[in-house]
mmCIF file of C-alpha atoms in Angstrom:
data_model
loop_
_atom_site.group_PDB
_atom_site.id
_atom_site.type_symbol
_atom_site.label_atom_id
_atom_site.label_comp_id
_atom_site.label_asym_id
_atom_site.label_seq_id
_atom_site.Cartn_x
_atom_site.Cartn_y
_atom_site.Cartn_z
ATOM 1 C CA MET J 1 2.173 -8.100 -28.791
ATOM 2 C CA ALA J 2 0.884 -9.437 -25.443
ATOM 3 C CA LYS J 3 3.553 -10.476 -22.957
ATOM 4 C CA GLU J 4 3.732 -13.419 -20.557
ATOM 5 C CA CYS J 5 1.171 -13.630 -17.741
ATOM 6 C CA VAL J 6 2.217 -13.079 -14.126
ATOM 7 C CA THR J 7 0.482 -14.069 -10.887
ATOM 8 C CA VAL J 8 0.357 -11.515 -8.075
ATOM 9 C CA VAL J 9 -0.904 -12.034 -4.510
ATOM 10 C CA GLU J 10 -1.945 -9.222 -2.189
ATOM 11 C CA ILE J 11 -2.104 -9.958 1.550
ATOM 12 C CA GLY J 12 -4.780 -7.506 2.707
ATOM 13 C CA SER J 13 -5.902 -6.852 6.269
ATOM 14 C CA SER J 14 -9.291 -8.544 5.731
ATOM 15 C CA LYS J 15 -8.868 -10.552 2.514
ATOM 16 C CA ILE J 16 -6.174 -12.204 0.426
ATOM 17 C CA SER J 17 -6.434 -11.529 -3.307
ATOM 18 C CA ALA J 18 -4.714 -12.925 -6.367
ATOM 19 C CA VAL J 19 -4.747 -11.945 -10.034
ATOM 20 C CA VAL J 20 -3.227 -13.317 -13.217
ATOM 21 C CA ALA J 21 -2.327 -10.351 -15.437
ATOM 22 C CA GLN J 22 -0.371 -9.450 -18.527
ATOM 23 C CA ARG J 23 0.722 -6.351 -20.380
ATOM 24 C CA GLY J 24 -1.252 -6.195 -23.594
ATOM 25 C CA VAL J 25 -1.474 -3.987 -26.659
ATOM 26 C CA ASN J 26 -0.450 -0.348 -26.052
ATOM 27 C CA GLY J 27 0.862 -1.300 -22.626
ATOM 28 C CA ILE J 28 -2.596 -1.749 -21.115
ATOM 29 C CA VAL J 29 -2.845 -4.177 -18.211
ATOM 30 C CA GLY J 30 -5.208 -7.073 -18.792
ATOM 31 C CA ILE J 31 -6.590 -9.182 -15.917
ATOM 32 C CA LYS J 32 -6.940 -12.802 -17.017
ATOM 33 C CA ALA J 33 -8.178 -14.255 -13.734
ATOM 34 C CA ARG J 34 -8.825 -13.144 -10.194
ATOM 35 C CA ALA J 35 -9.708 -14.675 -6.833
ATOM 36 C CA ARG J 36 -10.075 -13.611 -3.235
ATOM 37 C CA VAL J 37 -10.800 -15.067 0.176
ATOM 38 C CA GLU J 38 -11.883 -13.266 3.304
ATOM 39 C CA TYR J 39 -9.954 -14.176 6.435
ATOM 40 C CA ALA J 40 -9.323 -12.991 10.006
ATOM 41 C CA GLY J 41 -6.490 -10.713 8.875
ATOM 42 C CA PHE J 42 -3.685 -9.329 11.012
ATOM 43 C CA PHE J 43 -3.290 -6.985 13.947
ATOM 44 C CA GLU J 44 -0.106 -5.093 14.851
ATOM 45 C CA GLY J 45 2.055 -7.304 12.667
ATOM 46 C CA GLU J 46 0.626 -10.643 13.769
ATOM 47 C CA PHE J 47 -1.874 -12.884 11.956
ATOM 48 C CA ILE J 48 -5.020 -13.377 14.046
ATOM 49 C CA GLU J 49 -5.720 -16.993 12.951
ATOM 50 C CA LYS J 50 -2.324 -18.047 11.639
ATOM 51 C CA ALA J 51 -3.201 -21.761 11.723
ATOM 52 C CA LEU J 52 -5.909 -21.220 9.074
ATOM 53 C CA LEU J 53 -3.695 -19.390 6.583
ATOM 54 C CA GLU J 54 -2.709 -22.515 4.665
ATOM 55 C CA ASP J 55 -6.322 -23.604 4.050
ATOM 56 C CA GLU J 56 -7.286 -20.064 3.010
ATOM 57 C CA ILE J 57 -4.405 -19.888 0.505
ATOM 58 C CA LYS J 58 -5.387 -23.298 -0.891
ATOM 59 C CA ASN J 59 -8.938 -22.015 -1.326
ATOM 60 C CA LEU J 60 -7.560 -18.930 -3.087
ATOM 61 C CA PHE J 61 -5.544 -21.002 -5.558
ATOM 62 C CA ASN J 62 -8.443 -23.396 -6.167
ATOM 63 C CA GLN J 63 -10.562 -20.394 -7.173
ATOM 64 C CA LEU J 64 -7.809 -19.073 -9.409
ATOM 65 C CA SER J 65 -7.161 -22.414 -11.135
ATOM 66 C CA SER J 66 -10.864 -22.836 -11.868
ATOM 67 C CA VAL J 67 -10.537 -19.841 -14.235
ATOM 68 C CA TYR J 68 -6.874 -19.870 -15.227
ATOM 69 C CA LYS J 69 -6.126 -23.427 -16.369
ATOM 70 C CA LYS J 70 -2.351 -23.146 -16.792
ATOM 71 C CA PRO J 71 0.027 -24.243 -13.989
ATOM 72 C CA ILE J 72 1.301 -21.419 -11.755
ATOM 73 C CA GLU J 73 4.993 -21.930 -10.953
ATOM 74 C CA LYS J 74 6.011 -18.423 -9.910
ATOM 75 C CA ILE J 75 4.150 -15.794 -7.901
ATOM 76 C CA TYR J 76 4.851 -12.250 -6.710
ATOM 77 C CA VAL J 77 3.669 -11.408 -3.211
ATOM 78 C CA GLY J 78 3.094 -7.972 -1.719
ATOM 79 C CA VAL J 79 4.346 -7.372 1.824
ATOM 80 C CA PRO J 80 2.015 -5.015 3.724
ATOM 81 C CA ALA J 81 3.275 -2.000 5.694
ATOM 82 C CA GLU J 82 2.560 -3.710 9.050
ATOM 83 C CA PHE J 83 5.233 -6.314 8.258
ATOM 84 C CA SER J 84 7.699 -3.789 6.816
ATOM 85 C CA LYS J 85 10.258 -1.232 7.880
ATOM 86 C CA VAL J 86 12.116 1.497 6.006
ATOM 87 C CA THR J 87 15.636 2.686 6.679
ATOM 88 C CA SER J 88 18.113 4.742 4.646
ATOM 89 C CA ALA J 89 21.822 4.699 3.868
ATOM 90 C CA LYS J 90 24.238 7.171 2.278
ATOM 91 C CA GLU J 91 27.162 5.909 0.229
ATOM 92 C CA GLN J 92 29.900 7.517 -1.877
ATOM 93 C CA LEU J 93 32.319 6.534 -4.651
ATOM 94 C CA VAL J 94 35.458 8.531 -5.506
ATOM 95 C CA PHE J 95 36.914 7.797 -8.936
ATOM 96 C CA LYS J 96 40.637 7.903 -9.816
ATOM 97 C CA PHE J 97 39.877 10.330 -12.634
ATOM 98 C CA LYS J 98 36.865 12.181 -13.972
ATOM 99 C CA ARG J 99 34.742 9.882 -16.120
ATOM 100 C CA ASN J 100 31.163 9.092 -17.114
ATOM 101 C CA VAL J 101 29.053 7.456 -14.419
ATOM 102 C CA LYS J 102 28.067 3.878 -15.310
ATOM 103 C CA ASP J 103 25.177 1.641 -14.320
ATOM 104 C CA SER J 104 27.717 -0.556 -12.518
ATOM 105 C CA ASP J 105 28.677 2.406 -10.264
ATOM 106 C CA ILE J 106 25.086 2.710 -9.112
ATOM 107 C CA GLN J 107 24.897 -1.035 -8.494
ATOM 108 C CA ASN J 108 28.123 -0.854 -6.440
ATOM 109 C CA LEU J 109 26.684 1.957 -4.293
ATOM 110 C CA SER J 110 23.506 -0.054 -3.778
ATOM 111 C CA ASP J 111 25.501 -3.145 -2.789
ATOM 112 C CA TYR J 112 27.565 -1.147 -0.282
ATOM 113 C CA ALA J 113 24.355 0.192 1.282
ATOM 114 C CA CYS J 114 23.117 -3.357 1.892
ATOM 115 C CA GLU J 115 26.453 -4.736 3.118
ATOM 116 C CA LYS J 116 26.425 -2.539 6.209
ATOM 117 C CA LEU J 117 22.805 -3.249 7.023
ATOM 118 C CA ASP J 118 21.960 -5.722 9.771
ATOM 119 C CA VAL J 119 18.465 -5.488 11.266
ATOM 120 C CA GLU J 120 17.497 -8.454 13.393
ATOM 121 C CA GLY J 121 14.577 -10.468 12.110
ATOM 122 C CA MET J 122 14.285 -8.495 8.854
ATOM 123 C CA GLU J 123 15.180 -9.164 5.217
ATOM 124 C CA VAL J 124 15.862 -6.639 2.436
ATOM 125 C CA LEU J 125 13.006 -6.274 -0.034
ATOM 126 C CA SER J 126 14.333 -3.427 -2.160
ATOM 127 C CA VAL J 127 17.039 -0.780 -2.383
ATOM 128 C CA ASN J 128 15.977 2.365 -4.242
ATOM 129 C CA PRO J 129 17.643 5.743 -4.734
ATOM 130 C CA ILE J 130 16.143 8.829 -3.112
ATOM 131 C CA TYR J 131 18.709 11.002 -4.898
ATOM 132 C CA PHE J 132 22.194 10.989 -6.433
ATOM 133 C CA ALA J 133 24.771 13.765 -6.206
ATOM 134 C CA ILE J 134 27.936 14.402 -8.246
ATOM 135 C CA ASP J 135 31.106 16.476 -7.709
ATOM 136 C CA ASP J 136 29.650 19.802 -6.647
ATOM 137 C CA ASN J 137 26.870 18.114 -4.617
ATOM 138 C CA ARG J 138 24.497 18.775 -7.515
ATOM 139 C CA LYS J 139 21.575 16.388 -7.073
ATOM 140 C CA THR J 140 20.179 14.366 -9.953
ATOM 141 C CA THR J 141 17.730 11.501 -10.358
ATOM 142 C CA ASN J 142 19.826 9.761 -13.019
ATOM 143 C CA PRO J 143 23.623 10.284 -13.041
ATOM 144 C CA VAL J 144 24.396 7.673 -15.694
ATOM 145 C CA GLY J 145 26.412 9.264 -18.508
ATOM 146 C CA ILE J 146 27.291 12.392 -16.499
ATOM 147 C CA LYS J 147 31.051 13.065 -16.180
ATOM 148 C CA ALA J 148 32.133 13.199 -12.549
ATOM 149 C CA SER J 149 35.009 12.373 -10.171
ATOM 150 C CA LYS J 150 32.722 11.619 -7.244
ATOM 151 C CA LEU J 151 29.283 10.037 -6.953
ATOM 152 C CA SER J 152 27.202 9.886 -3.795
ATOM 153 C CA ALA J 153 23.683 8.671 -3.125
ATOM 154 C CA GLU J 154 21.041 8.227 -0.466
ATOM 155 C CA PHE J 155 19.158 4.957 -0.703
ATOM 156 C CA SER J 156 15.797 3.894 0.713
ATOM 157 C CA ILE J 157 15.927 0.321 1.967
ATOM 158 C CA VAL J 158 12.650 -1.493 2.538
ATOM 159 C CA LEU J 159 12.792 -4.465 4.893
ATOM 160 C CA ALA J 160 10.281 -7.246 5.562
ATOM 161 C CA GLN J 161 9.801 -9.343 8.661
ATOM 162 C CA ARG J 162 11.632 -12.622 8.161
ATOM 163 C CA SER J 163 8.842 -14.468 9.999
ATOM 164 C CA PHE J 164 6.317 -13.195 7.383
ATOM 165 C CA ILE J 165 8.406 -14.539 4.520
ATOM 166 C CA GLN J 166 9.107 -17.853 6.266
ATOM 167 C CA THR J 167 5.405 -18.358 7.076
ATOM 168 C CA PHE J 168 4.325 -17.847 3.488
ATOM 169 C CA ASN J 169 7.258 -19.752 1.946
ATOM 170 C CA ARG J 170 6.051 -22.858 3.818
ATOM 171 C CA ILE J 171 2.530 -22.330 2.472
ATOM 172 C CA TRP J 172 3.569 -21.686 -1.135
ATOM 173 C CA SER J 173 5.603 -24.916 -1.201
ATOM 174 C CA LYS J 174 2.520 -26.838 -0.067
ATOM 175 C CA VAL J 175 0.346 -25.393 -2.828
ATOM 176 C CA GLY J 176 2.928 -26.294 -5.465
ATOM 177 C CA VAL J 177 4.503 -22.900 -6.161
ATOM 178 C CA SER J 178 8.218 -23.280 -6.769
ATOM 179 C CA GLN J 179 9.309 -19.634 -7.161
ATOM 180 C CA VAL J 180 8.295 -16.648 -5.016
ATOM 181 C CA GLU J 181 9.367 -13.023 -5.122
ATOM 182 C CA TYR J 182 8.335 -10.565 -2.419
ATOM 183 C CA LEU J 183 7.651 -6.898 -3.133
ATOM 184 C CA SER J 184 6.972 -3.863 -0.951
ATOM 185 C CA GLU J 185 3.274 -3.103 -1.271
ATOM 186 C CA PRO J 186 3.510 0.573 -0.150
ATOM 187 C CA LEU J 187 6.473 1.230 -2.476
ATOM 188 C CA CYS J 188 4.768 -0.321 -5.519
ATOM 189 C CA GLU J 189 1.586 1.610 -4.748
ATOM 190 C CA ALA J 190 3.462 4.918 -4.553
ATOM 191 C CA MET J 191 5.412 4.287 -7.782
ATOM 192 C CA LEU J 192 2.149 3.617 -9.616
ATOM 193 C CA ILE J 193 0.221 6.730 -8.591
ATOM 194 C CA LEU J 194 3.036 9.318 -8.475
ATOM 195 C CA ASP J 195 4.897 10.398 -11.594
ATOM 196 C CA LYS J 196 8.618 11.183 -11.535
ATOM 197 C CA GLU J 197 8.117 14.945 -11.325
ATOM 198 C CA GLU J 198 5.888 14.619 -8.255
ATOM 199 C CA ARG J 199 8.463 12.400 -6.591
ATOM 200 C CA GLU J 200 11.163 15.032 -6.905
ATOM 201 C CA ARG J 201 9.700 16.494 -3.743
ATOM 202 C CA THR J 202 8.298 14.573 -0.784
ATOM 203 C CA CYS J 203 4.751 13.229 -1.145
ATOM 204 C CA ILE J 204 2.655 11.417 1.435
ATOM 205 C CA VAL J 205 0.587 8.371 0.489
ATOM 206 C CA ILE J 206 -2.092 7.278 2.996
ATOM 207 C CA ASP J 207 -3.702 3.885 2.453
ATOM 208 C CA VAL J 208 -6.758 3.221 4.642
ATOM 209 C CA GLY J 209 -7.714 -0.422 4.274
ATOM 210 C CA ALA J 210 -10.211 -2.539 6.174
ATOM 211 C CA ARG J 211 -8.216 -3.086 9.362
ATOM 212 C CA SER J 212 -4.907 -1.361 8.703
ATOM 213 C CA THR J 213 -3.762 2.118 7.696
ATOM 214 C CA SER J 214 -0.311 2.987 6.343
ATOM 215 C CA VAL J 215 1.409 6.338 5.958
ATOM 216 C CA ALA J 216 4.304 6.436 3.477
ATOM 217 C CA PHE J 217 6.656 9.330 2.735
ATOM 218 C CA VAL J 218 7.820 9.090 -0.873
ATOM 219 C CA LYS J 219 10.750 10.797 -2.581
ATOM 220 C CA GLY J 220 12.760 9.921 -5.663
ATOM 221 C CA ASP J 221 12.361 6.231 -6.356
ATOM 222 C CA GLY J 222 11.968 5.212 -2.726
ATOM 223 C CA LEU J 223 10.237 5.605 0.603
ATOM 224 C CA THR J 224 11.908 7.872 3.137
ATOM 225 C CA ASN J 225 9.644 6.752 5.997
ATOM 226 C CA LEU J 226 6.841 4.256 6.526
ATOM 227 C CA THR J 227 4.525 3.584 9.422
ATOM 228 C CA SER J 228 1.190 1.864 9.986
ATOM 229 C CA PHE J 229 -1.423 1.155 12.622
ATOM 230 C CA SER J 230 -4.214 -1.384 12.978
ATOM 231 C CA MET J 231 -7.373 0.536 12.264
ATOM 232 C CA GLY J 232 -9.410 1.064 9.099
ATOM 233 C CA GLY J 233 -12.789 0.989 7.396
ATOM 234 C CA SER J 234 -14.041 -2.186 9.111
ATOM 235 C CA TYR J 235 -13.885 -0.291 12.424
ATOM 236 C CA VAL J 236 -16.496 2.096 10.976
ATOM 237 C CA THR J 237 -18.681 -0.900 10.179
ATOM 238 C CA SER J 238 -18.268 -2.310 13.697
ATOM 239 C CA ASP J 239 -19.168 1.061 15.221
ATOM 240 C CA LEU J 240 -22.354 1.240 13.141
ATOM 241 C CA SER J 241 -23.264 -2.308 14.103
ATOM 242 C CA GLU J 242 -22.849 -1.603 17.837
ATOM 243 C CA ALA J 243 -24.325 1.919 17.889
ATOM 244 C CA CYS J 244 -27.371 1.049 15.752
ATOM 245 C CA GLY J 245 -28.029 -2.409 17.206
ATOM 246 C CA ILE J 246 -27.761 -4.192 13.856
ATOM 247 C CA SER J 247 -25.690 -7.108 12.574
ATOM 248 C CA TYR J 248 -22.236 -6.540 11.081
ATOM 249 C CA ASN J 249 -23.494 -7.472 7.594
ATOM 250 C CA ASP J 250 -26.427 -5.050 7.925
ATOM 251 C CA ALA J 251 -23.950 -2.387 9.057
ATOM 252 C CA ARG J 252 -21.951 -3.006 5.901
ATOM 253 C CA ASN J 253 -25.059 -2.254 3.843
ATOM 254 C CA LEU J 254 -25.871 0.804 5.942
ATOM 255 C CA LYS J 255 -22.360 2.153 5.354
ATOM 256 C CA LYS J 256 -23.028 2.051 1.605
ATOM 257 C CA GLU J 257 -25.977 4.415 2.146
ATOM 258 C CA ILE J 258 -24.071 6.949 4.294
ATOM 259 C CA VAL J 259 -23.573 10.419 2.818
ATOM 260 C CA LEU J 260 -21.498 12.515 5.203
ATOM 261 C CA SER J 261 -22.246 15.784 3.408
ATOM 262 C CA LEU J 262 -25.937 15.531 4.358
ATOM 263 C CA GLN J 263 -27.149 17.461 7.400
ATOM 264 C CA GLY J 264 -30.135 15.528 8.707
ATOM 265 C CA GLY J 265 -33.026 16.844 10.746
ATOM 266 C CA GLN J 266 -35.186 14.979 13.243
ATOM 267 C CA ASN J 267 -37.281 13.407 10.509
ATOM 268 C CA ASP J 268 -34.415 12.310 8.248
ATOM 269 C CA PHE J 269 -33.521 8.597 8.276
ATOM 270 C CA TYR J 270 -31.564 5.960 6.430
ATOM 271 C CA GLU J 271 -33.948 3.118 5.584
ATOM 272 C CA LEU J 272 -32.167 -0.191 5.822
ATOM 273 C CA ALA J 273 -33.587 -3.467 4.522
ATOM 274 C CA THR J 274 -31.983 -5.944 6.899
ATOM 275 C CA LEU J 275 -30.910 -9.457 5.970
ATOM 276 C CA GLY J 276 -33.737 -10.684 8.210
ATOM 277 C CA GLY J 277 -36.299 -9.021 5.957
ATOM 278 C CA ARG J 278 -37.156 -6.071 8.220
ATOM 279 C CA VAL J 279 -36.911 -2.411 7.225
ATOM 280 C CA VAL J 280 -35.140 -0.407 9.930
ATOM 281 C CA LYS J 281 -35.041 3.379 10.111
ATOM 282 C CA ILE J 282 -31.715 4.780 11.344
ATOM 283 C CA PRO J 283 -31.590 8.520 12.174
ATOM 284 C CA LEU J 284 -29.406 10.115 9.482
ATOM 285 C CA SER J 285 -27.558 12.520 11.770
ATOM 286 C CA TYR J 286 -26.853 9.793 14.334
ATOM 287 C CA ALA J 287 -25.432 7.353 11.755
ATOM 288 C CA ASN J 288 -23.282 10.107 10.243
ATOM 289 C CA GLU J 289 -21.963 11.033 13.703
ATOM 290 C CA VAL J 290 -20.939 7.421 14.310
ATOM 291 C CA VAL J 291 -18.994 7.316 11.024
ATOM 292 C CA CYS J 292 -17.391 10.702 11.626
ATOM 293 C CA TYR J 293 -16.276 9.688 15.107
ATOM 294 C CA ARG J 294 -14.188 6.808 13.762
ATOM 295 C CA LEU J 295 -12.842 8.731 10.785
ATOM 296 C CA GLU J 296 -11.684 11.478 13.172
ATOM 297 C CA ILE J 297 -9.751 8.922 15.215
ATOM 298 C CA ILE J 298 -8.082 7.484 12.093
ATOM 299 C CA ALA J 299 -7.242 10.996 10.821
ATOM 300 C CA LYS J 300 -5.850 12.042 14.216
ATOM 301 C CA THR J 301 -3.588 8.984 14.249
ATOM 302 C CA VAL J 302 -2.433 9.707 10.690
ATOM 303 C CA ASN J 303 -1.564 13.279 11.713
ATOM 304 C CA GLU J 304 0.493 11.904 14.605
ATOM 305 C CA CYS J 305 2.345 9.649 12.175
ATOM 306 C CA ILE J 306 3.065 12.590 9.890
ATOM 307 C CA ARG J 307 4.344 14.741 12.741
ATOM 308 C CA LEU J 308 6.486 11.890 14.050
ATOM 309 C CA PHE J 309 8.254 11.120 10.795
ATOM 310 C CA ALA J 310 8.395 14.439 8.948
ATOM 311 C CA LYS J 311 11.899 15.862 8.933
ATOM 312 C CA GLU J 312 10.762 19.300 7.867
ATOM 313 C CA TYR J 313 7.693 21.518 7.680
ATOM 314 C CA VAL J 314 4.992 19.368 6.069
ATOM 315 C CA PRO J 315 1.920 21.468 5.139
ATOM 316 C CA TYR J 316 3.190 21.729 1.568
ATOM 317 C CA TYR J 317 3.627 17.987 1.056
ATOM 318 C CA PRO J 318 0.984 16.690 -1.366
ATOM 319 C CA ILE J 319 -1.176 13.959 0.202
ATOM 320 C CA TYR J 320 -2.756 11.080 -1.737
ATOM 321 C CA LEU J 321 -5.435 8.806 -0.293
ATOM 322 C CA CYS J 322 -5.676 5.150 -1.348
ATOM 323 C CA GLY J 323 -7.567 2.085 -0.161
ATOM 324 C CA ALA J 324 -11.262 1.443 0.335
ATOM 325 C CA GLY J 325 -11.533 2.296 4.023
ATOM 326 C CA VAL J 326 -12.364 5.983 3.521
ATOM 327 C CA SER J 327 -12.782 6.351 -0.225
ATOM 328 C CA ARG J 328 -15.886 4.167 -0.465
ATOM 329 C CA ILE J 329 -17.774 6.249 2.091
ATOM 330 C CA ARG J 330 -19.575 9.032 0.230
ATOM 331 C CA GLY J 331 -18.199 12.314 1.524
ATOM 332 C CA GLY J 332 -15.436 10.382 3.329
ATOM 333 C CA LYS J 333 -12.492 11.987 1.555
ATOM 334 C CA ASP J 334 -13.700 15.546 2.137
ATOM 335 C CA PHE J 335 -14.401 14.895 5.812
ATOM 336 C CA PHE J 336 -11.029 13.126 6.196
ATOM 337 C CA ALA J 337 -9.294 16.112 4.595
ATOM 338 C CA LYS J 338 -11.054 18.437 7.008
ATOM 339 C CA CYS J 339 -9.867 16.342 9.955
ATOM 340 C CA LEU J 340 -6.288 16.403 8.651
ATOM 341 C CA GLY J 341 -6.487 20.129 7.959
ATOM 342 C CA ARG J 342 -5.011 19.470 4.535
ATOM 343 C CA ASN J 343 -6.061 19.178 0.910
ATOM 344 C CA ILE J 344 -5.882 15.577 -0.229
ATOM 345 C CA SER J 345 -6.282 13.879 -3.607
ATOM 346 C CA TYR J 346 -7.229 10.346 -4.457
ATOM 347 C CA GLY J 347 -4.337 8.107 -5.479
ATOM 348 C CA VAL J 348 -5.675 6.078 -8.377
ATOM 349 C CA PRO J 349 -4.109 3.722 -10.930
ATOM 350 C CA PRO J 350 -3.658 5.364 -14.355
ATOM 351 C CA ILE J 351 -5.386 2.336 -15.859
ATOM 352 C CA PRO J 352 -8.779 2.492 -17.606
ATOM 353 C CA ALA J 353 -11.607 0.721 -15.721
ATOM 354 C CA TYR J 354 -9.439 0.453 -12.588
ATOM 355 C CA ASP J 355 -8.967 4.136 -11.747
ATOM 356 C CA LYS J 356 -10.302 3.852 -8.197
ATOM 357 C CA PRO J 357 -8.402 4.108 -4.871
ATOM 358 C CA GLN J 358 -9.356 0.572 -3.782
ATOM 359 C CA TYR J 359 -7.416 -0.954 -6.719
ATOM 360 C CA THR J 360 -4.170 0.953 -6.150
ATOM 361 C CA SER J 361 -2.405 -1.579 -3.939
ATOM 362 C CA MET J 362 -2.957 -4.630 -6.130
ATOM 363 C CA LEU J 363 -2.330 -2.813 -9.404
ATOM 364 C CA GLY J 364 0.792 -1.207 -7.979
ATOM 365 C CA LEU J 365 2.156 -4.723 -7.448
ATOM 366 C CA VAL J 366 1.008 -5.826 -10.928
ATOM 367 C CA ASP J 367 2.550 -2.764 -12.617
ATOM 368 C CA ALA J 368 5.870 -3.265 -10.773
ATOM 369 C CA VAL J 369 6.051 -6.901 -11.912
ATOM 370 C CA LEU J 370 5.077 -6.226 -15.524
ATOM 371 C CA GLY J 371 7.457 -3.259 -15.771
#
């Protein structure tokens, strides 16, 4: 039996997207309506044209309501990595006598972890266990029902900038939304693409978007570290536009033709039909070099993030690549892996018709909400 529909909003670095979805027969996610607006985005945790956000959100909801006719009273909003922070806390309970661990014990540990937390300008989005341990320090992912006299845990706490939440709360009230719940976009993404067995050891999820890239370390049911920087696939487009002397929109079309695995000679070209009606020949090797130059910079920065946050030797950590910034460039993943000096796999939603890296962020949010 199909369940109730939910509305989810993703605040991307170049566009804001919304979907109305529900969990249908056999647990399959069904998209009932979708909308998106392009906007100036954000840079280093600040919106570039903040004053225009309200009009862009109104446009988004007008698009959505033209397809989905029912009133939308509650929405779920993803908070991007650039407006987020991850910290951790260890807590312990000692029981008067040996007994079975209860759900309420875990809730108490989680509450204690939050009570001590005070980060200026940030609000708690989620508290998730990285691991639990019982009497003999034996680690487990689920201690409920296990007999013990002591229970300890390490929690991952994801925080969001209070200014981000306040900004959007004002906007939602003006578009008539009465209830809002904020979710960690990187956490939801990781929980969607990684199964429980994979999360027993540390995994790294890299999301290269249009103007922002995030690097998340994932273990258990939480993030152990999270960082981001303002660079992504749109920088490749800008480089092509400048280097080839073509418009940004023509550079977008050229990027679709790029195949990084091709080794071009002097007489090999990409033929581009410009929006002005001309056909321009771009030397294949030159265009590929331009793309590779930017991807190398992004990969180098990702490697610096990994080295900065890894607590132990990392070459054995599995790496998953999400987002459209690299994945939509043919040969992009293989070149990116070469730059990182690591094997990488695509992180894709386990959902038919949406099993592509560019859908992972939105569907991670949808899956988290639908449960």
